[in-house]
Short mmCIF file of C-alpha atoms and ligand atoms in Angstrom, two decimals:
data_model
loop_
_atom_site.label_atom_id
_atom_site.label_comp_id
_atom_site.label_asym_id
_atom_site.label_seq_id
_atom_site.Cartn_x
_atom_site.Cartn_y
_atom_site.Cartn_z
CA MET A 42 -67.63 -61.44 -21.04
CA LYS A 43 -67.57 -62.56 -17.92
CA ASN A 44 -68.04 -60.85 -14.91
CA ARG A 45 -65.07 -61.74 -12.93
CA TYR A 46 -61.61 -62.27 -14.08
CA ASP A 47 -58.08 -62.39 -12.04
CA VAL A 48 -56.92 -59.48 -14.11
CA ILE A 49 -58.27 -56.96 -16.49
CA VAL A 50 -55.85 -54.88 -18.62
CA VAL A 51 -57.32 -51.07 -19.62
CA GLY A 52 -56.04 -50.54 -23.29
CA ALA A 53 -54.66 -52.61 -26.07
CA GLY A 54 -50.94 -50.66 -26.88
CA PRO A 55 -48.01 -52.34 -26.58
CA ALA A 56 -47.82 -52.23 -22.84
CA GLY A 57 -51.29 -53.56 -22.12
CA SER A 58 -50.97 -56.49 -24.74
CA ILE A 59 -47.67 -57.84 -23.37
CA THR A 60 -49.20 -57.23 -20.27
CA ALA A 61 -52.18 -59.45 -21.28
CA LYS A 62 -50.30 -62.04 -23.18
CA THR A 63 -47.59 -62.18 -19.97
CA ALA A 64 -50.76 -62.68 -17.23
CA ALA A 65 -52.60 -65.48 -19.54
CA SER A 66 -49.46 -67.37 -20.38
CA GLY A 67 -48.80 -67.98 -16.57
CA GLY A 68 -52.29 -69.22 -16.40
CA LEU A 69 -54.32 -66.39 -15.04
CA ASP A 70 -58.05 -65.08 -16.27
CA VAL A 71 -57.33 -62.18 -18.34
CA LEU A 72 -59.49 -59.66 -19.90
CA LEU A 73 -58.09 -57.16 -22.57
CA ILE A 74 -60.12 -53.91 -23.31
CA GLU A 75 -59.63 -51.30 -25.89
CA LYS A 76 -61.98 -48.43 -26.31
CA ARG A 77 -61.22 -47.89 -29.97
CA GLN A 78 -63.07 -50.12 -32.50
CA GLU A 79 -59.66 -50.93 -34.54
CA ILE A 80 -56.68 -51.62 -32.39
CA GLY A 81 -53.66 -49.52 -33.33
CA ASP A 82 -55.77 -47.07 -35.44
CA PRO A 83 -55.44 -44.04 -35.50
CA VAL A 84 -51.28 -44.14 -35.07
CA ARG A 85 -49.75 -41.83 -32.58
CA CYS A 86 -46.33 -42.91 -32.99
CA ALA A 87 -43.42 -42.29 -35.35
CA GLU A 88 -42.74 -46.10 -34.93
CA GLY A 89 -38.82 -46.30 -34.49
CA VAL A 90 -37.72 -49.24 -32.27
CA GLY A 91 -34.44 -50.77 -31.87
CA LYS A 92 -33.96 -53.92 -33.21
CA GLU A 93 -32.50 -56.08 -30.06
CA ASP A 94 -34.85 -54.88 -27.78
CA LEU A 95 -37.77 -55.52 -29.90
CA LYS A 96 -36.71 -59.03 -30.27
CA LYS A 97 -36.65 -59.52 -26.32
CA HIS A 98 -40.34 -59.81 -27.20
CA ILE A 99 -41.93 -60.81 -30.61
CA GLU A 100 -39.93 -62.46 -33.80
CA PRO A 101 -39.71 -60.03 -36.19
CA ASP A 102 -42.42 -60.00 -39.01
CA PRO A 103 -42.38 -58.62 -42.04
CA ARG A 104 -46.28 -57.70 -42.01
CA TRP A 105 -45.41 -55.37 -39.66
CA ILE A 106 -41.97 -53.88 -40.32
CA ALA A 107 -42.10 -50.68 -42.90
CA ALA A 108 -38.47 -50.59 -43.07
CA GLU A 109 -35.00 -51.61 -41.20
CA VAL A 110 -32.56 -48.58 -40.82
CA LYS A 111 -29.06 -48.75 -40.49
CA GLY A 112 -28.45 -46.40 -37.71
CA SER A 113 -29.10 -42.74 -36.51
CA LYS A 114 -27.87 -39.91 -37.89
CA ILE A 115 -28.03 -36.09 -35.65
CA LEU A 116 -28.15 -33.45 -37.18
CA SER A 117 -27.00 -29.80 -35.61
CA PRO A 118 -28.83 -26.56 -36.25
CA ASP A 119 -25.98 -25.72 -39.23
CA GLY A 120 -26.25 -29.09 -40.70
CA THR A 121 -22.98 -30.86 -39.30
CA GLU A 122 -24.20 -34.91 -38.81
CA ILE A 123 -23.25 -37.32 -36.20
CA LYS A 124 -23.54 -40.85 -37.49
CA MET A 125 -24.66 -42.85 -34.56
CA SER A 126 -25.79 -46.86 -33.53
CA GLU A 127 -24.88 -48.49 -36.97
CA GLU A 128 -25.61 -52.20 -36.50
CA ALA A 129 -22.05 -54.14 -36.79
CA SER A 130 -20.73 -53.51 -33.08
CA SER A 131 -23.59 -52.59 -30.81
CA GLY A 132 -26.32 -54.73 -32.75
CA LYS A 133 -28.55 -51.28 -32.17
CA ALA A 134 -30.10 -50.35 -35.64
CA GLY A 135 -33.47 -50.46 -36.13
CA TYR A 136 -37.05 -51.05 -37.72
CA THR A 137 -39.61 -48.34 -38.69
CA LEU A 138 -42.78 -50.32 -37.63
CA GLU A 139 -46.17 -50.28 -38.87
CA ARG A 140 -48.11 -49.94 -35.93
CA LYS A 141 -51.63 -50.38 -37.20
CA VAL A 142 -50.61 -54.35 -37.93
CA PHE A 143 -47.77 -54.18 -34.85
CA ASP A 144 -50.44 -53.81 -32.32
CA ARG A 145 -52.89 -55.83 -33.48
CA ALA A 146 -50.39 -58.48 -33.68
CA LEU A 147 -49.63 -58.41 -30.21
CA ALA A 148 -52.99 -58.13 -29.10
CA GLN A 149 -53.44 -61.40 -31.00
CA GLN A 150 -50.48 -62.76 -29.26
CA ALA A 151 -52.08 -62.13 -26.13
CA ALA A 152 -55.44 -63.64 -27.31
CA MET A 153 -53.30 -66.80 -28.40
CA ALA A 154 -52.06 -67.26 -25.03
CA GLY A 155 -55.71 -67.42 -23.32
CA ALA A 156 -56.91 -63.83 -22.62
CA GLU A 157 -60.56 -62.50 -23.64
CA VAL A 158 -60.02 -59.64 -26.01
CA MET A 159 -62.79 -56.67 -26.22
CA VAL A 160 -62.98 -53.68 -28.64
CA LYS A 161 -64.88 -50.82 -28.40
CA THR A 162 -65.14 -51.34 -24.57
CA ARG A 163 -64.04 -48.47 -22.21
CA ALA A 164 -63.26 -48.20 -18.95
CA THR A 165 -65.51 -45.48 -17.35
CA GLY A 166 -64.29 -46.08 -13.54
CA LEU A 167 -63.19 -48.30 -10.76
CA LEU A 168 -65.00 -50.43 -8.66
CA ARG A 169 -63.72 -50.26 -5.12
CA SER A 170 -64.36 -51.97 -2.17
CA ASN A 171 -62.80 -51.31 1.34
CA GLY A 172 -60.05 -48.75 -0.24
CA LYS A 173 -59.69 -51.29 -2.96
CA VAL A 174 -59.95 -51.39 -6.42
CA THR A 175 -61.77 -54.38 -7.37
CA GLY A 176 -62.96 -54.15 -10.72
CA ILE A 177 -64.03 -51.49 -13.69
CA ASN A 178 -67.07 -49.92 -14.74
CA ALA A 179 -67.27 -50.45 -18.57
CA MET A 180 -68.71 -49.54 -21.43
CA TYR A 181 -69.57 -51.87 -24.57
CA MET A 182 -71.68 -50.63 -27.52
CA GLY A 183 -73.29 -47.78 -25.54
CA GLU A 184 -74.13 -50.69 -22.46
CA THR A 185 -72.69 -50.31 -19.04
CA HIS A 186 -71.44 -53.16 -17.35
CA GLU A 187 -69.33 -54.08 -13.80
CA ILE A 188 -66.39 -56.24 -14.41
CA LYS A 189 -64.92 -57.61 -11.16
CA ALA A 190 -61.14 -58.72 -10.73
CA ASN A 191 -58.34 -59.04 -8.49
CA ILE A 192 -55.93 -56.86 -10.38
CA VAL A 193 -56.86 -53.68 -12.93
CA ILE A 194 -53.97 -52.73 -14.98
CA GLY A 195 -53.86 -49.19 -16.40
CA ALA A 196 -52.10 -49.56 -19.69
CA ASP A 197 -54.25 -46.68 -20.99
CA GLY A 198 -51.93 -44.41 -22.73
CA VAL A 199 -51.13 -40.93 -22.14
CA GLU A 200 -54.53 -39.99 -21.94
CA SER A 201 -54.89 -42.41 -19.08
CA LYS A 202 -57.67 -42.25 -16.44
CA VAL A 203 -56.83 -45.20 -14.48
CA GLY A 204 -54.47 -44.36 -12.43
CA ARG A 205 -56.71 -41.07 -11.31
CA TRP A 206 -59.84 -43.01 -10.64
CA GLY A 207 -57.36 -45.37 -8.34
CA GLY A 208 -55.98 -42.12 -6.78
CA ILE A 209 -52.74 -41.69 -8.42
CA ASP A 210 -52.25 -38.00 -9.91
CA THR A 211 -50.59 -38.96 -13.19
CA SER A 212 -51.74 -35.82 -14.71
CA LEU A 213 -48.89 -34.08 -16.87
CA LYS A 214 -48.06 -30.65 -16.75
CA PRO A 215 -47.12 -28.50 -19.92
CA VAL A 216 -43.19 -28.98 -19.14
CA ASP A 217 -43.66 -32.66 -19.09
CA ILE A 218 -45.36 -33.56 -22.11
CA ASP A 219 -43.92 -33.29 -25.84
CA THR A 220 -47.08 -32.11 -27.90
CA CYS A 221 -46.14 -33.67 -31.41
CA ALA A 222 -47.20 -33.57 -35.35
CA GLN A 223 -46.26 -36.12 -38.11
CA PHE A 224 -47.09 -36.53 -42.03
CA LEU A 225 -46.32 -39.78 -43.76
CA VAL A 226 -44.90 -38.15 -46.65
CA SER A 227 -44.45 -39.79 -49.92
CA ASN A 228 -42.23 -38.56 -53.24
CA ILE A 229 -38.78 -38.24 -51.12
CA ASP A 230 -35.38 -40.30 -51.03
CA ALA A 231 -36.09 -41.59 -47.45
CA GLY A 232 -32.37 -42.72 -46.99
CA GLU A 233 -31.40 -45.91 -44.75
CA TYR A 234 -31.03 -43.94 -41.58
CA SER A 235 -33.36 -42.38 -38.84
CA MET A 236 -32.75 -38.45 -38.98
CA PHE A 237 -32.98 -36.17 -36.11
CA TYR A 238 -32.62 -32.67 -36.72
CA LEU A 239 -31.92 -30.51 -33.33
CA GLY A 240 -32.29 -26.48 -33.24
CA GLU A 241 -34.34 -23.90 -32.27
CA LYS A 242 -35.05 -22.62 -35.95
CA TYR A 243 -36.76 -26.05 -36.10
CA THR A 244 -38.96 -26.41 -32.90
CA PRO A 245 -38.18 -25.21 -29.79
CA GLY A 246 -37.11 -27.68 -27.06
CA GLY A 247 -37.76 -30.46 -29.23
CA TYR A 248 -36.49 -32.28 -32.44
CA VAL A 249 -37.83 -33.10 -35.86
CA TRP A 250 -37.65 -36.60 -37.04
CA ILE A 251 -37.50 -38.50 -40.38
CA PHE A 252 -38.09 -42.00 -39.87
CA PRO A 253 -37.78 -43.94 -43.62
CA LYS A 254 -40.80 -45.99 -43.82
CA GLY A 255 -40.01 -47.86 -47.35
CA LYS A 256 -37.54 -46.08 -50.29
CA HIS A 257 -40.04 -42.95 -50.86
CA THR A 258 -42.04 -42.69 -47.75
CA ALA A 259 -40.98 -41.59 -44.16
CA ASN A 260 -42.22 -40.51 -40.87
CA VAL A 261 -41.83 -36.66 -40.77
CA GLY A 262 -42.67 -34.97 -37.46
CA LEU A 263 -41.24 -32.58 -34.67
CA GLY A 264 -42.34 -32.74 -31.14
CA LEU A 265 -42.63 -29.25 -29.12
CA LEU A 266 -42.23 -28.93 -25.41
CA GLY A 267 -45.50 -28.40 -24.04
CA SER A 268 -44.30 -25.02 -22.17
CA LYS A 269 -43.28 -23.84 -25.31
CA SER A 270 -46.51 -24.62 -26.92
CA GLY A 271 -49.66 -22.27 -27.43
CA ASN A 272 -48.17 -19.12 -29.26
CA VAL A 273 -47.13 -21.54 -31.86
CA ARG A 274 -48.25 -24.98 -32.77
CA ALA A 275 -47.03 -28.46 -33.35
CA ILE A 276 -48.59 -28.68 -36.70
CA THR A 277 -47.60 -25.19 -37.73
CA LEU A 278 -43.99 -25.91 -37.29
CA LEU A 279 -44.16 -29.01 -39.26
CA GLU A 280 -46.04 -27.46 -42.30
CA ASN A 281 -43.31 -24.58 -42.05
CA PHE A 282 -40.40 -27.65 -42.20
CA LEU A 283 -41.87 -29.39 -44.89
CA LYS A 284 -42.43 -26.48 -46.82
CA ASN A 285 -38.62 -24.68 -46.42
CA TYR A 286 -36.93 -28.35 -46.35
CA MET A 287 -38.76 -30.62 -48.08
CA PRO A 288 -40.96 -28.53 -50.53
CA HIS A 289 -41.64 -31.80 -53.12
CA ALA A 290 -43.04 -34.19 -50.07
CA LYS A 291 -46.45 -35.41 -50.76
CA ILE A 292 -48.65 -36.11 -47.74
CA LEU A 293 -50.27 -39.38 -47.09
CA GLU A 294 -51.42 -38.94 -43.63
CA MET A 295 -51.53 -37.00 -40.61
CA VAL A 296 -50.93 -38.10 -36.78
CA VAL A 297 -51.03 -35.86 -33.69
CA GLY A 298 -50.10 -36.34 -30.22
CA GLY A 299 -48.62 -36.16 -26.79
CA VAL A 300 -45.64 -38.05 -25.52
CA PRO A 301 -45.03 -37.86 -21.32
CA VAL A 302 -41.22 -36.87 -20.73
CA SER A 303 -41.88 -36.27 -17.30
CA GLY A 304 -39.72 -38.76 -16.04
CA PRO A 305 -40.40 -41.48 -13.15
CA ILE A 306 -43.68 -40.64 -11.36
CA LYS A 307 -43.94 -40.95 -7.73
CA GLN A 308 -46.29 -44.01 -7.68
CA THR A 309 -47.58 -46.60 -9.92
CA VAL A 310 -48.89 -49.49 -7.83
CA THR A 311 -52.03 -49.03 -5.37
CA ASP A 312 -54.32 -52.26 -3.87
CA GLY A 313 -55.43 -54.20 -6.70
CA LEU A 314 -54.05 -51.82 -9.41
CA MET A 315 -50.62 -51.08 -11.45
CA LEU A 316 -49.91 -48.86 -13.92
CA VAL A 317 -47.93 -49.54 -17.29
CA GLY A 318 -46.66 -48.12 -20.20
CA ASP A 319 -47.62 -44.37 -21.12
CA ALA A 320 -50.07 -44.54 -18.54
CA ALA A 321 -47.04 -44.76 -16.04
CA ARG A 322 -45.17 -42.16 -17.82
CA GLN A 323 -42.51 -44.48 -19.06
CA SER A 324 -41.58 -42.89 -22.29
CA ASP A 325 -38.16 -42.03 -22.40
CA PRO A 326 -37.94 -38.19 -21.58
CA LEU A 327 -34.94 -37.58 -24.27
CA THR A 328 -36.01 -39.71 -27.32
CA GLY A 329 -39.77 -39.80 -26.37
CA GLY A 330 -39.69 -43.39 -27.11
CA GLY A 331 -42.21 -45.49 -25.18
CA ILE A 332 -42.70 -48.35 -26.91
CA ILE A 333 -40.34 -50.69 -25.77
CA ASN A 334 -40.51 -49.42 -22.33
CA GLY A 335 -44.03 -50.08 -22.30
CA MET A 336 -43.49 -53.56 -23.05
CA ASN A 337 -40.71 -54.27 -20.84
CA ALA A 338 -42.55 -53.08 -17.89
CA GLY A 339 -45.95 -55.10 -19.40
CA LYS A 340 -43.29 -58.06 -18.97
CA MET A 341 -43.03 -57.12 -15.33
CA ALA A 342 -46.71 -56.62 -14.39
CA GLY A 343 -47.68 -59.61 -15.89
CA GLU A 344 -45.42 -61.30 -13.96
CA VAL A 345 -46.40 -59.51 -11.08
CA CYS A 346 -49.84 -60.82 -11.31
CA ILE A 347 -48.66 -64.49 -11.74
CA LYS A 348 -47.29 -64.04 -8.36
CA ALA A 349 -50.03 -62.38 -6.65
CA LYS A 350 -52.23 -65.20 -7.75
CA GLU A 351 -50.28 -67.54 -6.24
CA ILE A 352 -49.76 -65.95 -2.64
CA GLY A 353 -53.56 -65.23 -2.85
CA ASP A 354 -52.36 -61.30 -2.05
CA TYR A 355 -53.39 -58.35 -3.94
CA SER A 356 -52.63 -55.60 -2.15
CA VAL A 357 -49.44 -52.90 -2.70
CA LYS A 358 -47.26 -55.39 -0.74
CA THR A 359 -46.99 -57.83 -3.16
CA LEU A 360 -47.55 -55.24 -6.24
CA LYS A 361 -44.70 -52.97 -4.92
CA GLU A 362 -42.16 -55.81 -6.75
CA TYR A 363 -43.44 -54.39 -9.81
CA GLU A 364 -42.76 -50.91 -9.07
CA ASP A 365 -39.06 -51.64 -7.60
CA LYS A 366 -38.44 -53.76 -10.59
CA TRP A 367 -39.11 -51.10 -13.21
CA ARG A 368 -37.70 -48.19 -11.30
CA ALA A 369 -34.34 -50.04 -10.88
CA THR A 370 -34.35 -50.54 -14.64
CA ILE A 371 -36.35 -48.52 -16.71
CA GLY A 372 -36.60 -45.93 -14.15
CA ILE A 373 -32.73 -45.33 -14.13
CA GLU A 374 -33.01 -44.76 -17.39
CA LEU A 375 -35.62 -41.97 -17.28
CA SER A 376 -33.98 -40.23 -14.96
CA LYS A 377 -30.70 -40.28 -16.60
CA SER A 378 -32.65 -38.83 -20.18
CA LEU A 379 -34.35 -36.12 -18.07
CA LYS A 380 -31.06 -34.75 -16.84
CA VAL A 381 -29.76 -34.96 -20.52
CA LYS A 382 -32.91 -33.42 -21.82
CA ASN A 383 -33.43 -30.61 -19.37
CA LEU A 384 -30.10 -29.47 -20.66
CA LEU A 385 -30.82 -29.84 -24.09
CA VAL A 386 -33.71 -27.51 -23.82
CA LYS A 387 -31.81 -24.62 -22.48
CA LEU A 388 -28.80 -24.83 -25.29
CA THR A 389 -28.84 -22.43 -27.97
CA ASP A 390 -28.18 -23.22 -31.69
CA GLU A 391 -24.83 -21.98 -31.60
CA GLN A 392 -23.55 -24.30 -28.25
CA LEU A 393 -25.36 -27.58 -30.37
CA ASN A 394 -23.07 -26.72 -33.51
CA GLN A 395 -19.97 -26.50 -30.96
CA LEU A 396 -21.26 -29.85 -29.42
CA ALA A 397 -21.38 -31.54 -32.88
CA HIS A 398 -18.03 -29.55 -33.95
CA SER A 399 -16.17 -31.17 -31.31
CA LEU A 400 -16.66 -34.23 -32.40
CA LYS A 401 -14.84 -33.71 -36.18
CA GLY A 402 -12.59 -36.57 -36.52
CA VAL A 403 -14.12 -38.94 -34.01
CA ASP A 404 -15.83 -41.93 -35.41
CA THR A 405 -19.10 -42.41 -33.65
CA SER A 406 -20.84 -44.43 -36.07
CA LYS A 407 -20.96 -47.57 -33.98
CA MET A 408 -21.30 -45.34 -30.41
CA ALA A 409 -24.43 -45.83 -28.97
CA LEU A 410 -25.91 -42.53 -26.77
CA PRO A 411 -24.40 -42.73 -23.35
CA VAL A 412 -20.53 -43.77 -24.69
CA LEU A 413 -21.58 -40.35 -27.19
CA LEU A 414 -22.51 -38.32 -24.46
CA LEU A 415 -19.42 -39.07 -22.57
CA ILE A 416 -17.36 -38.08 -25.08
CA LEU A 417 -19.30 -35.05 -25.71
CA PHE A 418 -18.65 -34.31 -21.95
CA LYS A 419 -14.85 -34.99 -22.04
CA LYS A 420 -14.41 -32.48 -24.97
CA ASN A 421 -17.11 -29.92 -24.02
CA PRO A 422 -17.35 -30.04 -20.06
CA LYS A 423 -18.54 -26.27 -19.73
CA ILE A 424 -21.62 -26.77 -21.61
CA LEU A 425 -22.19 -30.06 -20.13
CA TRP A 426 -21.26 -29.26 -16.72
CA GLU A 427 -24.39 -30.24 -15.27
CA LEU A 428 -24.47 -33.89 -16.68
CA ARG A 429 -20.85 -34.38 -14.78
CA THR A 430 -23.13 -36.99 -12.41
CA LEU A 431 -24.21 -39.16 -15.13
CA PHE A 432 -20.64 -40.42 -15.61
CA VAL A 433 -19.16 -40.84 -12.13
CA MET B 267 -66.93 -23.02 -17.24
CA THR B 268 -65.80 -24.63 -19.89
CA VAL B 269 -63.69 -25.22 -23.11
CA ASN B 270 -64.98 -25.37 -26.54
CA VAL B 271 -63.45 -28.74 -28.59
CA ASN B 272 -63.43 -28.06 -32.69
CA ARG B 273 -64.22 -31.45 -33.74
CA TYR B 274 -63.47 -30.71 -37.12
CA LYS B 275 -59.78 -30.08 -35.87
CA CYS B 276 -59.34 -32.15 -33.44
CA GLY B 277 -56.86 -35.62 -34.11
CA TYR B 278 -58.44 -37.31 -31.17
CA CYS B 279 -54.95 -37.80 -29.62
CA GLY B 280 -55.82 -37.84 -25.85
CA ALA B 281 -52.80 -35.15 -25.24
CA CYS B 282 -55.24 -32.45 -23.67
CA VAL B 283 -56.81 -35.53 -21.72
CA GLY B 284 -53.56 -36.40 -19.88
CA VAL B 285 -52.71 -32.60 -18.92
CA CYS B 286 -55.76 -31.84 -17.59
CA PRO B 287 -55.22 -31.06 -13.82
CA VAL B 288 -58.60 -32.04 -12.69
CA GLY B 289 -59.78 -34.88 -15.07
CA ALA B 290 -62.36 -32.73 -16.41
CA LEU B 291 -61.63 -34.35 -20.25
CA GLU B 292 -62.35 -37.62 -21.57
CA LEU B 293 -61.28 -39.09 -25.04
CA VAL B 294 -64.26 -41.35 -26.34
CA GLU B 295 -62.80 -42.98 -29.47
CA THR B 296 -62.67 -40.03 -31.97
CA TRP B 297 -64.14 -37.17 -30.16
CA ILE B 298 -63.28 -35.24 -26.55
CA GLU B 299 -65.93 -34.86 -24.25
CA VAL B 300 -65.69 -32.13 -21.07
CA ASN B 301 -67.35 -32.22 -17.74
CA ASN B 302 -68.64 -29.59 -15.57
CA THR B 303 -65.28 -29.91 -13.41
CA CYS B 304 -63.39 -27.52 -15.86
CA THR B 305 -61.75 -24.68 -14.42
CA ASN B 306 -60.83 -22.78 -17.05
CA CYS B 307 -57.26 -23.16 -16.58
CA GLY B 308 -56.10 -23.29 -20.53
CA VAL B 309 -53.21 -25.88 -19.69
CA CYS B 310 -55.13 -28.42 -22.43
CA ALA B 311 -55.73 -25.62 -25.05
CA LYS B 312 -52.03 -24.56 -24.52
CA ILE B 313 -50.45 -27.74 -25.36
CA CYS B 314 -53.16 -29.18 -28.31
CA PRO B 315 -50.57 -29.93 -31.30
CA VAL B 316 -53.77 -28.49 -33.91
CA GLY B 317 -55.24 -25.85 -31.56
CA ALA B 318 -58.58 -27.37 -31.62
CA LEU B 319 -59.46 -26.05 -27.56
CA VAL B 320 -60.68 -22.61 -26.97
CA VAL B 321 -61.37 -22.08 -23.63
CA VAL B 322 -64.93 -20.16 -22.85
CA LYS B 323 -64.49 -17.36 -20.83
C1 FAD C 228 -46.08 -38.31 -32.45
C2 FAD C 228 -45.36 -39.32 -31.52
C3 FAD C 228 -44.16 -40.01 -32.16
C4 FAD C 228 -43.80 -41.19 -31.12
N1 FAD C 228 -42.62 -42.12 -31.80
C5 FAD C 228 -42.20 -42.97 -31.11
C6 FAD C 228 -41.18 -43.79 -31.68
O1 FAD C 228 -40.89 -43.43 -32.70
N2 FAD C 228 -40.97 -44.96 -30.91
C7 FAD C 228 -41.21 -45.25 -29.71
O2 FAD C 228 -40.71 -46.30 -28.82
N3 FAD C 228 -42.18 -44.46 -29.06
C8 FAD C 228 -42.77 -43.27 -30.15
N4 FAD C 228 -43.84 -42.84 -29.48
C9 FAD C 228 -44.52 -43.27 -27.71
C10 FAD C 228 -45.16 -44.46 -28.21
O3 FAD C 228 -46.08 -44.20 -29.23
C11 FAD C 228 -45.75 -44.38 -26.89
O4 FAD C 228 -44.93 -44.67 -25.85
C12 FAD C 228 -46.61 -45.88 -26.48
O5 FAD C 228 -47.69 -46.27 -27.96
C13 FAD C 228 -47.09 -46.52 -25.39
O6 FAD C 228 -47.81 -47.31 -25.29
P1 FAD C 228 -48.72 -47.80 -24.25
O7 FAD C 228 -49.27 -49.22 -24.34
O8 FAD C 228 -48.50 -47.31 -22.92
O9 FAD C 228 -50.15 -47.12 -24.98
P2 FAD C 228 -50.47 -46.26 -26.05
O10 FAD C 228 -49.99 -46.86 -27.40
O11 FAD C 228 -51.06 -45.00 -26.37
O12 FAD C 228 -52.18 -47.67 -25.69
C14 FAD C 228 -53.23 -46.97 -24.95
C15 FAD C 228 -54.50 -47.68 -25.67
O13 FAD C 228 -55.36 -47.83 -24.15
C16 FAD C 228 -56.67 -47.19 -25.36
N5 FAD C 228 -57.37 -46.84 -23.79
C17 FAD C 228 -57.14 -45.59 -23.28
N6 FAD C 228 -58.33 -45.30 -22.50
C18 FAD C 228 -59.16 -46.40 -22.54
C19 FAD C 228 -60.02 -46.86 -21.48
N7 FAD C 228 -60.67 -45.91 -20.73
N8 FAD C 228 -60.94 -48.13 -21.85
C20 FAD C 228 -60.28 -48.93 -22.92
N9 FAD C 228 -58.84 -48.75 -23.40
C21 FAD C 228 -58.61 -47.18 -23.37
C22 FAD C 228 -56.36 -46.60 -26.06
O14 FAD C 228 -57.14 -46.28 -26.94
C23 FAD C 228 -54.99 -47.10 -26.95
O15 FAD C 228 -55.29 -48.12 -27.78
C24 FAD C 228 -44.48 -41.79 -30.06
C25 FAD C 228 -45.46 -40.78 -29.85
C26 FAD C 228 -46.03 -39.70 -30.38
C27 FAD C 228 -47.26 -39.03 -30.16
S1 SF4 C 229 -55.01 -32.61 -27.91
FE1 SF4 C 229 -56.28 -31.30 -29.58
S2 SF4 C 229 -55.94 -32.61 -31.08
FE2 SF4 C 229 -55.60 -33.94 -29.36
S3 SF4 C 229 -57.47 -35.03 -28.72
FE3 SF4 C 229 -57.41 -32.78 -27.58
S4 SF4 C 229 -58.48 -31.46 -29.02
FE4 SF4 C 229 -57.81 -33.37 -30.15
S1 SF4 C 230 -59.42 -25.33 -19.32
FE1 SF4 C 230 -58.05 -26.38 -17.51
S2 SF4 C 230 -59.67 -27.79 -16.11
FE2 SF4 C 230 -60.58 -26.97 -18.07
S3 SF4 C 230 -60.26 -28.66 -19.62
FE3 SF4 C 230 -58.72 -27.70 -20.13
S4 SF4 C 230 -57.10 -28.15 -18.69
FE4 SF4 C 230 -59.39 -28.75 -17.72
#
């Protein structure tokens, strides 16, 4: 470890590793720190990603692909099935990853691009001078260090502190977080589709997912809107789901976690500081997916680091380009998803069934979500009236 | 004012840290630390996926 870098990235998840890799590839002196002693472990993810989105960042490698899925199936509370996103036309079919291996592979890419990587190293605060962020306080193996940098990247996930230390309030309200539990189960027929079960009878304001990780294993989990948690817990609902619907499943692993579902937050950059991924609350409010958004944001942030170094300015004036870029892309999608989520959590099981029934006779199997939503809207304008602005 | 963390239950996921309005919580690898700025608001206890947090009244 040196005492000065161009860029320090805090957190070696997908967002942090891609930021570090991008900046290091541009010739910058980069330090990537991770507080855990093993990158990627323990997992807090259902590990589902779209194939094409992923390929933009990294060549798929069997070492971190647990399974390929043909598409998705959404099940309404009465069991009506909506098949979607099959590969042939949309190219949207996906993978279930092995994130322990995947996250490490991304960090390795950052290392190969020239970044220095330190594990068991936790940021504990920010260095400031004249109001600007100028580095971090870090702890490695019980020893404290001051490390300077022109830019600090907060890629520190749902538990992000970096933004708050820099004066950006990223704290989530209960209604802005999905509280989740998941088991990796075996002794089941996992099928070839990512499955989503909707309905109050499973979980209030969320869904149950079953993502195949092999022929007989799958990630089975559920999310519950934080505002509805307290008297019921994600873990209890999940235990009930397994008991009622998958009585033969054997549990091999437990995962718990929170996903930000706030939609775009007001600020993600300040002088000498940028936030990426879950730290910037860039996970999708509807699906809870955050891997691809985090990687895309990381790329944008890494590129802006290179530019800032070229012109020698690390103030908001230069870093704002990152914020503008992600808002114009990821941000727009987040806002749309937030609208759909806000409506979905209000629908009764009966209304969800009605929506599913309205698709009878329609071949949705190749459709992506936006197209499917438009058709649903046309067929059910009353139930979905709130979404009309999405389609103009 | 503080919260008690049941370390035998906690899955060290960091969700509670993300919702604490005053930044009183910290996830240090595999355990949660609570500092003295906690206001007993109870938000962390509400959203914990496993119910590992209890507000001390
Ligand atoms: C149950 C569950 C299921 C999910 N399922 C999916 C899914 O199927 N598909 C999908 O796309 N997304 C899913 N997500 C969301 C996805 O996991 C996240 O959006 C993604 O991991 C965000 O990546 P990131 O790099 O921003 O943060 P993370 O992957 O959380 O990485 C942050 C890293 O920063 C480290 N860190 C934190 N603080 C510090 C510090 N002070 N110093 C040093 N290091 C620090 C952490 O240890 C961590 O390794 C799911 C989330 C949950 C909880
Ligand atoms: S939310 Fe619960 S399980 Fe997660 S770190 Fe906090 S106390 Fe532990
Ligand atoms: S009770 Fe409120 S202030 Fe105290 S740690 Fe929990 S969220 Fe933070």
